[in-house]
PDB file of C-alpha atoms in Angstrom:
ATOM      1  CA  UNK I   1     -62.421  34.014  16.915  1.00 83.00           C
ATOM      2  CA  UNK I   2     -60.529  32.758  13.840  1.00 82.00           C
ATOM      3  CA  UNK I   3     -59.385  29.698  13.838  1.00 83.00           C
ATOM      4  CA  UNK I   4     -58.259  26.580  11.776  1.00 82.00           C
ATOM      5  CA  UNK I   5     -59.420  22.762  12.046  1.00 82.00           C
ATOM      6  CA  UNK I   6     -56.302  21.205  11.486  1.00 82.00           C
ATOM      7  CA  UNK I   7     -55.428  22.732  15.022  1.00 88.00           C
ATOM      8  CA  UNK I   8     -57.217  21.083  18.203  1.00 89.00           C
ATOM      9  CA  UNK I   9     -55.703  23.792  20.490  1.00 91.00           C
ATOM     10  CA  UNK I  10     -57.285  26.290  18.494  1.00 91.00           C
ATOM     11  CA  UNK I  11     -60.733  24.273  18.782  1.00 91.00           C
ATOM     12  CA  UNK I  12     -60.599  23.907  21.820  1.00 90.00           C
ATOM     13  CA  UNK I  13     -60.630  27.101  22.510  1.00 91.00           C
ATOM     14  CA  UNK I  14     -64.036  27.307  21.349  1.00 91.00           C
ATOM     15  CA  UNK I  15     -65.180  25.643  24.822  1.00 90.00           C
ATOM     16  CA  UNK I  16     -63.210  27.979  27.056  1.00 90.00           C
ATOM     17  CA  UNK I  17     -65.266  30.876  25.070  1.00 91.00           C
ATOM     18  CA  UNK I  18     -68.594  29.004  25.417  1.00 90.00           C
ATOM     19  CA  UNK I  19     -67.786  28.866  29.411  1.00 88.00           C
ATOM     20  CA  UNK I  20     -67.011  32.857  29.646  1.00 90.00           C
ATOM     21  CA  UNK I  21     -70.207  33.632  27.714  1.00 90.00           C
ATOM     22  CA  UNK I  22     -72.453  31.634  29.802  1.00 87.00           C
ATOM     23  CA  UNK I  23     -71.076  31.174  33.220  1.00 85.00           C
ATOM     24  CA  UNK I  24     -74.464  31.218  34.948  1.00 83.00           C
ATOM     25  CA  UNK I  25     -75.526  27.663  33.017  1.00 80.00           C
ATOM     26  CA  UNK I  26     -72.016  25.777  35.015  1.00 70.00           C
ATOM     27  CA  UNK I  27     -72.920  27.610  38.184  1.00 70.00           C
ATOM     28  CA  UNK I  28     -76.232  26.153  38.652  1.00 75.00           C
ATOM     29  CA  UNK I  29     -75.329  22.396  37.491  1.00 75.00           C
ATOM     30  CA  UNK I  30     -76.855  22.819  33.827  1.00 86.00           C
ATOM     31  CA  UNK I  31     -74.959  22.115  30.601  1.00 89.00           C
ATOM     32  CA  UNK I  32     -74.327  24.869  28.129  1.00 90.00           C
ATOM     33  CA  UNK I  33     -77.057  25.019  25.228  1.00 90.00           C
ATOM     34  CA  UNK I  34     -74.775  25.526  21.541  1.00 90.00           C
ATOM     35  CA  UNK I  35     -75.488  24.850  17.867  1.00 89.00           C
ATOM     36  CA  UNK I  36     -72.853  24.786  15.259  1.00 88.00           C
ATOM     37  CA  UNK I  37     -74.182  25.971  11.936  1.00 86.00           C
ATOM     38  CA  UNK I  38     -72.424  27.483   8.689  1.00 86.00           C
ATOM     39  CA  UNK I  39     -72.041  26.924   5.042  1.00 85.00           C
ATOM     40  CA  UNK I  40     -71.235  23.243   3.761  1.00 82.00           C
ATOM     41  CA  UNK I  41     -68.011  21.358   3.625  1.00 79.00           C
ATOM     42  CA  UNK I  42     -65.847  24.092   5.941  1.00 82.00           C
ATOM     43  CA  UNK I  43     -65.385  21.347   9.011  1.00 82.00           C
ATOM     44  CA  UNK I  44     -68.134  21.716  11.517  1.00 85.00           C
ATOM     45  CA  UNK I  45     -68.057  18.230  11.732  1.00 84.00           C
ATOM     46  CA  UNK I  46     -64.170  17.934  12.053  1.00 86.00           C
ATOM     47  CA  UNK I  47     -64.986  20.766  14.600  1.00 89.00           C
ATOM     48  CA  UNK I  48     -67.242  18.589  16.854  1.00 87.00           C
ATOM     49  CA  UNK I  49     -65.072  15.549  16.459  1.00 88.00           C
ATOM     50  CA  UNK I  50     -62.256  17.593  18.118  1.00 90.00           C
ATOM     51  CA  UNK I  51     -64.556  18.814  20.945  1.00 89.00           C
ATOM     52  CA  UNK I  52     -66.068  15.839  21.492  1.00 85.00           C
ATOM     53  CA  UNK I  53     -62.280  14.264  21.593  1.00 85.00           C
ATOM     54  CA  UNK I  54     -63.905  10.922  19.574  1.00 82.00           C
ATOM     55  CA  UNK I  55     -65.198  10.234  15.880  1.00 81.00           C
ATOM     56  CA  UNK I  56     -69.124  11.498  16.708  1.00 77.00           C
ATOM     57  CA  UNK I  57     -69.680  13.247  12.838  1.00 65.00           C
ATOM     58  CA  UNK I  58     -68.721  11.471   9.603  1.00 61.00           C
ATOM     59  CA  UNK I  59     -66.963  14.313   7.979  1.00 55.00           C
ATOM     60  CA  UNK I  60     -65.618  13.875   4.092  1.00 51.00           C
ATOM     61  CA  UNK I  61     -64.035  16.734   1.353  1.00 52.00           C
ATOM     62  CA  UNK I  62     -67.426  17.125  -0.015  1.00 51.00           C
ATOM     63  CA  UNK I  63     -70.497  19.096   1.022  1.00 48.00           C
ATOM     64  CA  UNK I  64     -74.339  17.535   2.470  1.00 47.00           C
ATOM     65  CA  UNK I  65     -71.949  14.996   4.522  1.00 50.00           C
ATOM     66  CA  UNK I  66     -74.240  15.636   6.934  1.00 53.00           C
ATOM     67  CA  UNK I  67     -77.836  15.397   6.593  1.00 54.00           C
ATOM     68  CA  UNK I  68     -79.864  16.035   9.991  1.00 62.00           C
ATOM     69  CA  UNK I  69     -79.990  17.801  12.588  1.00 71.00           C
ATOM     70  CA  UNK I  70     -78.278  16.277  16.378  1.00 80.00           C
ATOM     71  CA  UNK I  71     -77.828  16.341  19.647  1.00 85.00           C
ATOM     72  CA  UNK I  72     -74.520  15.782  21.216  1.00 86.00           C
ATOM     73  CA  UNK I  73     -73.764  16.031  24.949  1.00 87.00           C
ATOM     74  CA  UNK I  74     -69.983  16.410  24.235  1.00 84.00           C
ATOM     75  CA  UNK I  75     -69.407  15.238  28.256  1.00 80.00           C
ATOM     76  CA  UNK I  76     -67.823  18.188  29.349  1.00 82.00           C
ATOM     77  CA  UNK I  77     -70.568  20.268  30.480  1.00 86.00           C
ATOM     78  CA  UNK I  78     -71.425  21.367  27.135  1.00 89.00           C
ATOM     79  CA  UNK I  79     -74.094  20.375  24.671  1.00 90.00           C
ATOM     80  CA  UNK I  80     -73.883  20.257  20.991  1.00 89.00           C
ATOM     81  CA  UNK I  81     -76.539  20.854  18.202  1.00 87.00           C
ATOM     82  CA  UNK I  82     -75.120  20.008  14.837  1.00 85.00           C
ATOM     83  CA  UNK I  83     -77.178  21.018  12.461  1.00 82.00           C
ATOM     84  CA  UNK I  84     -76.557  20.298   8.187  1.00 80.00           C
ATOM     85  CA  UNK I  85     -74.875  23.260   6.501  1.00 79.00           C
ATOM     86  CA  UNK I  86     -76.920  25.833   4.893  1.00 82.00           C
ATOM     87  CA  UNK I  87     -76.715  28.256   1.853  1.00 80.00           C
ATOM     88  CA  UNK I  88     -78.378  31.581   0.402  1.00 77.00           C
ATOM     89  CA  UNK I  89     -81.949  30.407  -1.044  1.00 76.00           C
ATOM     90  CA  UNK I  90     -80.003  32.382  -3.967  1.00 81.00           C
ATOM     91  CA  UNK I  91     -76.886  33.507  -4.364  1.00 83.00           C
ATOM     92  CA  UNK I  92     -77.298  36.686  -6.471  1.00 85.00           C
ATOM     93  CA  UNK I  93     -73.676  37.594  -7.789  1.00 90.00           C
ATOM     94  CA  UNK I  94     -72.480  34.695 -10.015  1.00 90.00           C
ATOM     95  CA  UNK I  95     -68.800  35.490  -8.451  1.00 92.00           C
ATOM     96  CA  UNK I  96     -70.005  34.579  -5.287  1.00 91.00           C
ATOM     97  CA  UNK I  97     -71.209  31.360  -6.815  1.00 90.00           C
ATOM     98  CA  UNK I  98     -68.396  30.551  -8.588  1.00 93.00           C
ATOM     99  CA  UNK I  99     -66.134  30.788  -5.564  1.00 94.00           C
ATOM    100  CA  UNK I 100     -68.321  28.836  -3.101  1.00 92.00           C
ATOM    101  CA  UNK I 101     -68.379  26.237  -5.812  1.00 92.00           C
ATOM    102  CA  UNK I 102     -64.808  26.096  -5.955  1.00 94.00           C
ATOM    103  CA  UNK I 103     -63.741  25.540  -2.221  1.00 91.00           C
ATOM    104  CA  UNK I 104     -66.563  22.663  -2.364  1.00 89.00           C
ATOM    105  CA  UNK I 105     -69.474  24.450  -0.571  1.00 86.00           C
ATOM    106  CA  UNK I 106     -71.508  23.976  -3.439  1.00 83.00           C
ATOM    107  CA  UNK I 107     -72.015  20.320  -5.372  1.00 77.00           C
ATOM    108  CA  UNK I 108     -70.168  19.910  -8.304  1.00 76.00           C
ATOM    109  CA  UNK I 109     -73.149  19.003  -9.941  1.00 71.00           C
ATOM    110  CA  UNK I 110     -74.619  22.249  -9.349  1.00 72.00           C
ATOM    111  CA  UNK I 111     -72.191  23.853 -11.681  1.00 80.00           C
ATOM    112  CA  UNK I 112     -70.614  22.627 -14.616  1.00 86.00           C
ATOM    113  CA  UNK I 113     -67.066  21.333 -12.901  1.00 87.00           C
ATOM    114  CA  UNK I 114     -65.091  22.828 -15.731  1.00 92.00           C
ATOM    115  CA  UNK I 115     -66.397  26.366 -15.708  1.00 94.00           C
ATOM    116  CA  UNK I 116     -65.520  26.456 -11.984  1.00 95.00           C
ATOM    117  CA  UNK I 117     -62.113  25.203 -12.744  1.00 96.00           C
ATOM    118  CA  UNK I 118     -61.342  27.954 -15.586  1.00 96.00           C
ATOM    119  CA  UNK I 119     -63.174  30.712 -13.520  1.00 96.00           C
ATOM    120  CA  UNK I 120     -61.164  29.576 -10.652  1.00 97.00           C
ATOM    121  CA  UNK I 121     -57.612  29.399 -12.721  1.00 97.00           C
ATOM    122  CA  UNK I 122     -57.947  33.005 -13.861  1.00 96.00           C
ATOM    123  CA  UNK I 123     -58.042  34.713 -10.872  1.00 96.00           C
ATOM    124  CA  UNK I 124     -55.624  32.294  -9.283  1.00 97.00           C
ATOM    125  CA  UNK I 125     -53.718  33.295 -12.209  1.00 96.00           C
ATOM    126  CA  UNK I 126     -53.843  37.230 -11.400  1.00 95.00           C
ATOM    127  CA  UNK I 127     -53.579  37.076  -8.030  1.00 96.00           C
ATOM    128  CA  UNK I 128     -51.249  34.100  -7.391  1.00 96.00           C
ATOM    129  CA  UNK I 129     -49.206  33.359 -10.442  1.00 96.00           C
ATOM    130  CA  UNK I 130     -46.219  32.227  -8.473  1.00 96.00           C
ATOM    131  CA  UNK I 131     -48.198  29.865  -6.295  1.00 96.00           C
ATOM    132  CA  UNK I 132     -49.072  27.948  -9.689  1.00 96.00           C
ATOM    133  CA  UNK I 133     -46.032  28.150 -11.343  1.00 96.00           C
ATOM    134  CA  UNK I 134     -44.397  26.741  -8.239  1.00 95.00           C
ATOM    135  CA  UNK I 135     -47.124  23.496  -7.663  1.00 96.00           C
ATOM    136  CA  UNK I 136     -47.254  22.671 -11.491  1.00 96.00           C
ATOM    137  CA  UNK I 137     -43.799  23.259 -12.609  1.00 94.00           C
ATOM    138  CA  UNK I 138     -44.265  26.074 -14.939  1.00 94.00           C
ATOM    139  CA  UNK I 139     -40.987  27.728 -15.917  1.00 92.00           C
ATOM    140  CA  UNK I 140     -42.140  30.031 -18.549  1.00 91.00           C
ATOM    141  CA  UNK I 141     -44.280  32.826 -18.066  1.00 93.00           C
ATOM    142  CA  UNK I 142     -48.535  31.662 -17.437  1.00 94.00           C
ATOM    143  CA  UNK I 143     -50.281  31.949 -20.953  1.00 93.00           C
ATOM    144  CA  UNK I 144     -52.677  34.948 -21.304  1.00 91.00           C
ATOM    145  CA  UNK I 145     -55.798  32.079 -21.323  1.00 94.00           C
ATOM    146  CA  UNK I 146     -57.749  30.339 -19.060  1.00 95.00           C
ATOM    147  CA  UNK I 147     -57.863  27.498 -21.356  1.00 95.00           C
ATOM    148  CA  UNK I 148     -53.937  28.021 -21.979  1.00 96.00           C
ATOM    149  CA  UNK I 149     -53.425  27.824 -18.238  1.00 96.00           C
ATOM    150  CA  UNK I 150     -55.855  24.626 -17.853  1.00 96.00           C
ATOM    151  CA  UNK I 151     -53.911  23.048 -21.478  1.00 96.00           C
ATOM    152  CA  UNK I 152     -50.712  23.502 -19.040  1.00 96.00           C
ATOM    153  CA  UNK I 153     -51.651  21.959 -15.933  1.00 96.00           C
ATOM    154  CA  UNK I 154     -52.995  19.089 -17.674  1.00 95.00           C
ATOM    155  CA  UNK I 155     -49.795  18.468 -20.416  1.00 94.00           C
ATOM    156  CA  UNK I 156     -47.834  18.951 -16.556  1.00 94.00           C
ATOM    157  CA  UNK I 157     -49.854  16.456 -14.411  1.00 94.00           C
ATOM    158  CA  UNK I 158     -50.338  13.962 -17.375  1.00 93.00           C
ATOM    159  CA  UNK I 159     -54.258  14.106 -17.748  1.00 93.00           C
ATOM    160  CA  UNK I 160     -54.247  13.167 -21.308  1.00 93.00           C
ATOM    161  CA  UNK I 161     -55.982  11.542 -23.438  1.00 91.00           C
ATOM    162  CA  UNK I 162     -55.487   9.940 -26.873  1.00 87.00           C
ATOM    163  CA  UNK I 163     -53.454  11.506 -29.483  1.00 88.00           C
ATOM    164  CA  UNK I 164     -52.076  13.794 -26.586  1.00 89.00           C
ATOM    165  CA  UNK I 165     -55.247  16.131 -26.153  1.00 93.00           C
ATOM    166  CA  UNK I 166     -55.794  17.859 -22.597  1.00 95.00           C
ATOM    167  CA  UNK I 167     -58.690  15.792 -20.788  1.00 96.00           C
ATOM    168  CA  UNK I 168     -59.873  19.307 -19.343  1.00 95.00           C
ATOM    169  CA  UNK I 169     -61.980  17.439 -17.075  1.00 94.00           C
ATOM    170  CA  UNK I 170     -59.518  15.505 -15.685  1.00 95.00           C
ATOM    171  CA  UNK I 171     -57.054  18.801 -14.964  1.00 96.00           C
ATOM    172  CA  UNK I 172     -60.349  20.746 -13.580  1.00 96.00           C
ATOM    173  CA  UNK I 173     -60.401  18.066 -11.054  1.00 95.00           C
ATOM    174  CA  UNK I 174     -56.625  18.154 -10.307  1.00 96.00           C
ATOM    175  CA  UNK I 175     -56.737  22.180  -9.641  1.00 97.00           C
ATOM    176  CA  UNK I 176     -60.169  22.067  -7.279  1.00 96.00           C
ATOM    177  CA  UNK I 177     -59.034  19.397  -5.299  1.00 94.00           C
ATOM    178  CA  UNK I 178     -55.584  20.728  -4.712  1.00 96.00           C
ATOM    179  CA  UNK I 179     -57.331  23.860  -3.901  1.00 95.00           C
ATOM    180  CA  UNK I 180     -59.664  22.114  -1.460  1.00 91.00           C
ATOM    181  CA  UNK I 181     -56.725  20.128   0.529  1.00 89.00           C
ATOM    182  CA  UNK I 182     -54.936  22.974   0.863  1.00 89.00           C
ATOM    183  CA  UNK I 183     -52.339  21.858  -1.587  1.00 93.00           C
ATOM    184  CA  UNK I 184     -51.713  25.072  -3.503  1.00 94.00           C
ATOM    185  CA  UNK I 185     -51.608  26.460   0.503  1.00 92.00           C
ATOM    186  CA  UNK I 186     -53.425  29.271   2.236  1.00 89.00           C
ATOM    187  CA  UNK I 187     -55.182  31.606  -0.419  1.00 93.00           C
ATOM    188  CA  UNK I 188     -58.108  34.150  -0.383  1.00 93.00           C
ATOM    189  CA  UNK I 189     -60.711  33.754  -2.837  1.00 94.00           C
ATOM    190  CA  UNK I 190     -62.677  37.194  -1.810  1.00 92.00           C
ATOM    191  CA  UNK I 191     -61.819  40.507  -0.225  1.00 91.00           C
ATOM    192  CA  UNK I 192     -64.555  42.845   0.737  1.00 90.00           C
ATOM    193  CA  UNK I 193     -63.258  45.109  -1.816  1.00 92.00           C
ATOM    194  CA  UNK I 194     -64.492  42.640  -4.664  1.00 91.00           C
ATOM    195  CA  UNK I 195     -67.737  42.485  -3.312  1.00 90.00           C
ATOM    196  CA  UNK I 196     -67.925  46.216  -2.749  1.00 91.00           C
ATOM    197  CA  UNK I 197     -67.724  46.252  -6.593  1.00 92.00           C
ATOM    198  CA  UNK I 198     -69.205  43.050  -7.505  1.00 91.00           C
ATOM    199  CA  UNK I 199     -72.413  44.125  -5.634  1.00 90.00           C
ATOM    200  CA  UNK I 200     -73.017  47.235  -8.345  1.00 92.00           C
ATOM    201  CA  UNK I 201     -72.420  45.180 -10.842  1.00 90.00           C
ATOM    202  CA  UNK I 202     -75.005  43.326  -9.750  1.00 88.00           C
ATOM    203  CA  UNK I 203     -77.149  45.662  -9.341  1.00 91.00           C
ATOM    204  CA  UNK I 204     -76.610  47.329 -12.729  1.00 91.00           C
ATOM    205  CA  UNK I 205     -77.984  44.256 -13.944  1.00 88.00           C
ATOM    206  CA  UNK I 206     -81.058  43.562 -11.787  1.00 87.00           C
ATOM    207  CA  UNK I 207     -82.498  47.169 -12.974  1.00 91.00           C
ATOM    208  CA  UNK I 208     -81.086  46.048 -16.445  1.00 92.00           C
ATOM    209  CA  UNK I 209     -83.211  42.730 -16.388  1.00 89.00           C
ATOM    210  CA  UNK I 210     -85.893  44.618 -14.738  1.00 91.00           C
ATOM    211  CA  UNK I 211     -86.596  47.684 -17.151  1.00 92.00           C
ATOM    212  CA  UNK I 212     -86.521  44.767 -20.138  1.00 92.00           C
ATOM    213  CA  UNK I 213     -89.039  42.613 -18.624  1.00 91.00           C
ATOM    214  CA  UNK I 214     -91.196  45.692 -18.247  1.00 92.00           C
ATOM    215  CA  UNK I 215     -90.582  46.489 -21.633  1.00 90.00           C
ATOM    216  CA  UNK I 216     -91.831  43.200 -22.919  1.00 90.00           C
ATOM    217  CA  UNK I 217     -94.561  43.299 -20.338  1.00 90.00           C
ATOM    218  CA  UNK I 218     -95.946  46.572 -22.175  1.00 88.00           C
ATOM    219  CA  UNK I 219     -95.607  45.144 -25.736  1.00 87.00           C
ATOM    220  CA  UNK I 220     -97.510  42.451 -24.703  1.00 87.00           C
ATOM    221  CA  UNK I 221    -100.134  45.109 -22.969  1.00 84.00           C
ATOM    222  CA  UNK I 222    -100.098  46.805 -26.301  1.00 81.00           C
ATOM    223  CA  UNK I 223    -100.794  44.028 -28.566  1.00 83.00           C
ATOM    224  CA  UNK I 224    -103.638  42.685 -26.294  1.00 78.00           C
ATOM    225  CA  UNK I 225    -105.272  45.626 -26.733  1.00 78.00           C
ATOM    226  CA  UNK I 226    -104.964  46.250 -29.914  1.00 77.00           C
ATOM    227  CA  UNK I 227    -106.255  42.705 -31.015  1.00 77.00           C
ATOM    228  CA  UNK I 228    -109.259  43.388 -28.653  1.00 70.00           C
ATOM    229  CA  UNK I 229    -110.108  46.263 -30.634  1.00 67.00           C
TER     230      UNK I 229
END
């Protein structure tokens, strides 16, 4: 069931469907067992604030807000495990990365902030030209760069710093956290089609990193053996 957290009729929603899945739990005078889980900073604990119809998680635009696992009997029959989101051990195809980085599932400090922003700007730039042209003012045509584009939005949104020079930083910033509010509106970072391809890609250069590791490890077989002699 899709749904968005800005909407508590749509949340709500989420307790009619916990009633019709396990009916047997209300007819026997026992609350319903559920657990909210996902990846960080997508609203699980805007979610349970809405259920719970009271301020019960501290939510905030950044992920690790929360930080343990609890219980919370949400008084309606229905009993809530909140749990701290989680993540792939590793996430194998640097897209993938890039992207959960740039909605804010991943710390900033986990990857450097511009390099998000510029990976972020190109495709935004490819797929949804018009959607920056219209939020930054941009009459002309978007430059060919990444760094152009970035130059643009800064020189637009005044992050500048002395001698008029593009504080980068300062216009990453601007672009992630419009993208994170919502700002820029509703946009898809992935299709299933991308990661159709991006998966061969990455697998192209697994057995790439593979059959050169092997290659060293035999050199270094070789010369071992030929000092022993």
């Amino acid at each position: 069931m899709a749904i968005t957290t800005s909407n508590p009729q749509e949340v709500n929603k989420i307790l009619d469907l916990c009633r019709k899945l396990a009916p047997h739990r209300e007819e026997i005078g026992k609350n319903i067992r559920t657990m909210i889980m996902g990846i960080p900073n997508v609203g699980k604990s805007t979610i349970i604030n809405t259920l719970a119809g009271r301020t019960i998680a501290v939510t905030g635009n950044q992920p690790a807000v929360t930080r343990r696992q609890q219980r919370i009997n949400l008084q309606n029959g229905i009993v809530l495990s909140d749990t701290p989101g989680i993540l792939w051990p590793k996430v194998e195809n640097p897209h993938s990365g890039f992207r959960l980085a740039a909605t804010g599932a991943v710390k900033d400090t986990a990857i450097e902030y511009d390099e998000v922003a510029f990976y972020t700007v190109e495709y935004l730039a490819a797929v949804y030209p018009e959607r920056l042209k219209e939020r930054y003012q941009i009459d002309e045509e978007l430059p060919e760069s990444d760094l152009e584009i970035m130059e643009l939005i800064g020189r637009k949104r005044g992050a500048l710093q002395s001698g008029g020079r593009v504080n980068l930083h300062k216009a990453s910033e601007i672009l992630l956290h419009e993208l994170r509010n919502g700002t820029l509106g509703q946009l898809t970072l992935e299709l299933p089609e991308m990661i159709t391809k991006e998966l061969v890609e990455v697998e192209i250069e697994a057995t790439r990193k593979a059959e050169e590791k092997a290659k060293k490890k035999e050199e270094r077989r070789k010369r071992y053996l030929k000092n022993k002699r």
